[in-house]
Short mmCIF file of C-alpha atoms and ligand atoms in Angstrom, two decimals:
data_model
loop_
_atom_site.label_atom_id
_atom_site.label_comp_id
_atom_site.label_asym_id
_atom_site.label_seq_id
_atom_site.Cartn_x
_atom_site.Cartn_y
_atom_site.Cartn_z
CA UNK A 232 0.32 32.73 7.48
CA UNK A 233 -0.18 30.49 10.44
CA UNK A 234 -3.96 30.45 9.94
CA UNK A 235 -3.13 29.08 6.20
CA UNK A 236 -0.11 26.26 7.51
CA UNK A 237 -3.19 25.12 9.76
CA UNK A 238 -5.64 25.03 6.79
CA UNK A 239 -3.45 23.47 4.60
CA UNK A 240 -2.60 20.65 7.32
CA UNK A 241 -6.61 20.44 8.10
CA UNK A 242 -7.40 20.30 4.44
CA UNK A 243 -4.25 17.13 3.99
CA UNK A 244 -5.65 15.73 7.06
CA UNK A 245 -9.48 15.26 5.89
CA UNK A 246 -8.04 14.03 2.23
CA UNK A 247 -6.08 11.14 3.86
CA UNK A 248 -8.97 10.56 6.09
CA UNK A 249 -11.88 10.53 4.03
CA UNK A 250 -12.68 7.25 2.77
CA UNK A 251 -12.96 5.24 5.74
CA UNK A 252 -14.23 8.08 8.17
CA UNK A 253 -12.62 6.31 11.05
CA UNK A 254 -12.36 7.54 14.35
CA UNK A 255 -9.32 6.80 17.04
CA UNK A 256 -9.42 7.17 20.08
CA UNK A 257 -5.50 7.55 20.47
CA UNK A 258 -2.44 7.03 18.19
CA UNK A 259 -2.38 3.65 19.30
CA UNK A 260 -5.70 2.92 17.90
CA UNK A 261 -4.79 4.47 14.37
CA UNK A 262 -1.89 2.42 14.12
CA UNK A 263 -3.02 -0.95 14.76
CA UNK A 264 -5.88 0.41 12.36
CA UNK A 265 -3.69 0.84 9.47
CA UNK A 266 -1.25 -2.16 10.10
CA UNK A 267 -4.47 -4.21 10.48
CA UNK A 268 -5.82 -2.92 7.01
CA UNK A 269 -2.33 -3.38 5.35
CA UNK A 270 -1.68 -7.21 6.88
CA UNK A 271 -5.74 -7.97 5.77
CA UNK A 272 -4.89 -6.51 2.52
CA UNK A 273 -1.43 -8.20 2.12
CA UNK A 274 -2.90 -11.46 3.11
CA UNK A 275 -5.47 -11.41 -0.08
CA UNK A 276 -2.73 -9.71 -2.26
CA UNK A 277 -0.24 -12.49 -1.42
CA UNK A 278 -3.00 -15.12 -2.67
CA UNK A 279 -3.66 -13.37 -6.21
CA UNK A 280 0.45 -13.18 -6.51
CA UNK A 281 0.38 -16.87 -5.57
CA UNK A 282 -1.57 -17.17 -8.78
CA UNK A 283 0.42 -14.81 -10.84
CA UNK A 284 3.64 -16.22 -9.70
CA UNK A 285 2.40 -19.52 -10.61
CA UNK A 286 2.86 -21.13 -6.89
CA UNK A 287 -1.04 -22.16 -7.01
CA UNK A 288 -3.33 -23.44 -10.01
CA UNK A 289 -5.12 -19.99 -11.08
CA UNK A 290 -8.60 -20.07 -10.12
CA UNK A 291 -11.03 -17.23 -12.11
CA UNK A 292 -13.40 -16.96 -9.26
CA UNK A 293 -11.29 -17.37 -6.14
CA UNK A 294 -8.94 -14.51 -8.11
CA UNK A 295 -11.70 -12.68 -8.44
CA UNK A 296 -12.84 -12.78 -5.04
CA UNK A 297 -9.27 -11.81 -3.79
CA UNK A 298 -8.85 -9.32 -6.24
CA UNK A 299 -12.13 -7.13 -4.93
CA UNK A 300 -11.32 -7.31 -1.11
CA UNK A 301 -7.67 -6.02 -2.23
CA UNK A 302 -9.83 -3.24 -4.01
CA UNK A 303 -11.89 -2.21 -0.93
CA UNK A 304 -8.76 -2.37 1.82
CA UNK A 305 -6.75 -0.29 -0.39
CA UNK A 306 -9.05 2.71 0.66
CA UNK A 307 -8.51 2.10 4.07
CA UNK A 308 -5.35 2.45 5.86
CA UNK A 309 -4.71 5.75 4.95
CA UNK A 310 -7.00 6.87 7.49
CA UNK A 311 -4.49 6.25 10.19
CA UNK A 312 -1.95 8.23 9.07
CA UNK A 313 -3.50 11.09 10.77
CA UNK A 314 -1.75 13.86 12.38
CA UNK A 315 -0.03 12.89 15.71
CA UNK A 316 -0.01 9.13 14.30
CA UNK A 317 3.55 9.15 13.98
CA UNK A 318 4.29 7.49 17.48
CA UNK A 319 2.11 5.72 19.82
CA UNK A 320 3.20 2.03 19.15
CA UNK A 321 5.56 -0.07 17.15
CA UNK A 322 5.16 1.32 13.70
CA UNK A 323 7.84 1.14 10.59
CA UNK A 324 6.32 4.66 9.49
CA UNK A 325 9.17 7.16 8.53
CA UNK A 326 8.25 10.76 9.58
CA UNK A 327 8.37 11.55 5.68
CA UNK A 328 4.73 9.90 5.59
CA UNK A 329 3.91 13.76 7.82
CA UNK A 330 6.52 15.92 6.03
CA UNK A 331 5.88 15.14 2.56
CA UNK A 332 1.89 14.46 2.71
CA UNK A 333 1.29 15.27 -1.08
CA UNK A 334 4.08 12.95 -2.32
CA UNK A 335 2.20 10.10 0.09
CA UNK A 336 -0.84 10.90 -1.19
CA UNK A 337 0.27 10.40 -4.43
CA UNK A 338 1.27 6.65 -3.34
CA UNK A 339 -1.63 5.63 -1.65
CA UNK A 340 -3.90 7.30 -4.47
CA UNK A 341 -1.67 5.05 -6.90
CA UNK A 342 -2.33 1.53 -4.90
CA UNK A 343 -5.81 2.46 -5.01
CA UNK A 344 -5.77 3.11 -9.20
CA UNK A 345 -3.89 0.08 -9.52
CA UNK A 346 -6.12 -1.84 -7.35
CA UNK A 347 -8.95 -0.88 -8.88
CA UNK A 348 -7.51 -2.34 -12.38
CA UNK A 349 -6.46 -5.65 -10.80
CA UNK A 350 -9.81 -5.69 -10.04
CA UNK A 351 -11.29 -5.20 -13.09
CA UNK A 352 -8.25 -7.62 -14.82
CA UNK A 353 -9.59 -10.30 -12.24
CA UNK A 354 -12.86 -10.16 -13.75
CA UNK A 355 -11.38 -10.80 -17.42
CA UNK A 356 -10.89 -14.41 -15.83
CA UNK A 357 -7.34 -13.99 -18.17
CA UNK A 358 -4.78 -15.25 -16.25
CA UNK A 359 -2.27 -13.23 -18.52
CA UNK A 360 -4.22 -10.02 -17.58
CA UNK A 361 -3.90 -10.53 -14.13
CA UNK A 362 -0.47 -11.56 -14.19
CA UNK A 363 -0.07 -7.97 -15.83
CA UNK A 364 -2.35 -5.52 -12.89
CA UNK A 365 -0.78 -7.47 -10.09
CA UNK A 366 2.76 -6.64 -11.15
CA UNK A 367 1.56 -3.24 -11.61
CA UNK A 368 -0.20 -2.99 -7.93
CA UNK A 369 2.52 -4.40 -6.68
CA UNK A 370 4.66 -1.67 -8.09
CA UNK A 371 2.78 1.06 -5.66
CA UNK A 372 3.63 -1.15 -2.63
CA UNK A 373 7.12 -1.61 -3.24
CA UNK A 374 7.82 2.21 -4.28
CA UNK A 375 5.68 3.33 -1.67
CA UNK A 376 7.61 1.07 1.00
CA UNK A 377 11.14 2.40 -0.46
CA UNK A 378 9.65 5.50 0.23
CA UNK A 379 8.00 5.70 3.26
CA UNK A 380 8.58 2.65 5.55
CA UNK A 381 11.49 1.73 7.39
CA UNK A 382 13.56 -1.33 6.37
C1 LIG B 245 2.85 -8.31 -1.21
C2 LIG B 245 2.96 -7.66 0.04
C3 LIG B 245 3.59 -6.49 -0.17
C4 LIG B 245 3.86 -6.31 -1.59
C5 LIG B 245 5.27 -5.97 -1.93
C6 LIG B 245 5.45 -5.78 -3.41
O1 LIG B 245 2.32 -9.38 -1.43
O2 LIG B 245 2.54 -8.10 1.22
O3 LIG B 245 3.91 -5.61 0.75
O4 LIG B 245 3.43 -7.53 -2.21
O5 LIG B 245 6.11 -6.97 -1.47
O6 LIG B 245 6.78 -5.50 -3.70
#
């Protein structure tokens, strides 16, 4: 039984890692990883909702642009959610990100779907389209926040 609670959490452990393959050195390290990921991919997020919301003339190409890196980072921060990740340095991270792994799983993997269509709505050069994906993206990162991060 022990030998399968110890698979199970090896198995959820190498899932959450796998994209990015990054190593830390200590929890500290995995932390600023993920924060770092989340503020890069925040900062290019904010600029498509700039357009969506209408606060900035939409641009096709500089949407587009935006739209990809937010594609690519959303792969990444999961990584440093890792086991023993839960303290180490200031983090919002509720310890439900470590006791309910599937159910955070199943947020990330959403963000990254969602992502992945904003993408592909960016490349439409449709402003209406992308108005549509980045409401949708930014869905995942509110539910996932309600969720999982501290207020
Ligand atoms: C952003 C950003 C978030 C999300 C979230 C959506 O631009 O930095 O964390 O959108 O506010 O509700």
């Amino acid at each position: 039984m022990k030998a399968l609670v110890a698979l199970t959490l090896a198995a959820a452990a190498l899932t959450l890692s796998a994209p990015a393959s990054a190593q830390f050195a200590k929890a500290e390290d995995a932390i600023k990883y993920r924060q770092s990921a989340l503020f890069v991919m925040g900062q290019h997020f904010g600029r498509l909702g700039a357009m969506a919301n209408g606060r900035v003339p939409f641009d096709a190409k500089v949407a587009q642009e935006n739209a990809d890196v937010v594609a690519h980072m959303a792969k990444l921060p999961w990584a440093g959610f890792g086991p023993g990740t839960d303290k180490g340095a200031s983090t919002k991270a509720l310890p439900e990100i470590w006791t309910e792994q599937a159910k955070f799983k199943d947020h990330a993997e959403k963000l990254e779907a969602e992502s992945v269509k904003l993408a592909a709505a960016a490349k439409t050069g449709n402003l209406d389209n992308l108005k549509t994906a980045f409401g949708a993206a930014a869905g995942t990162c509110k539910a996932c926040h309600d969720n999982f991060r501290a207020k």
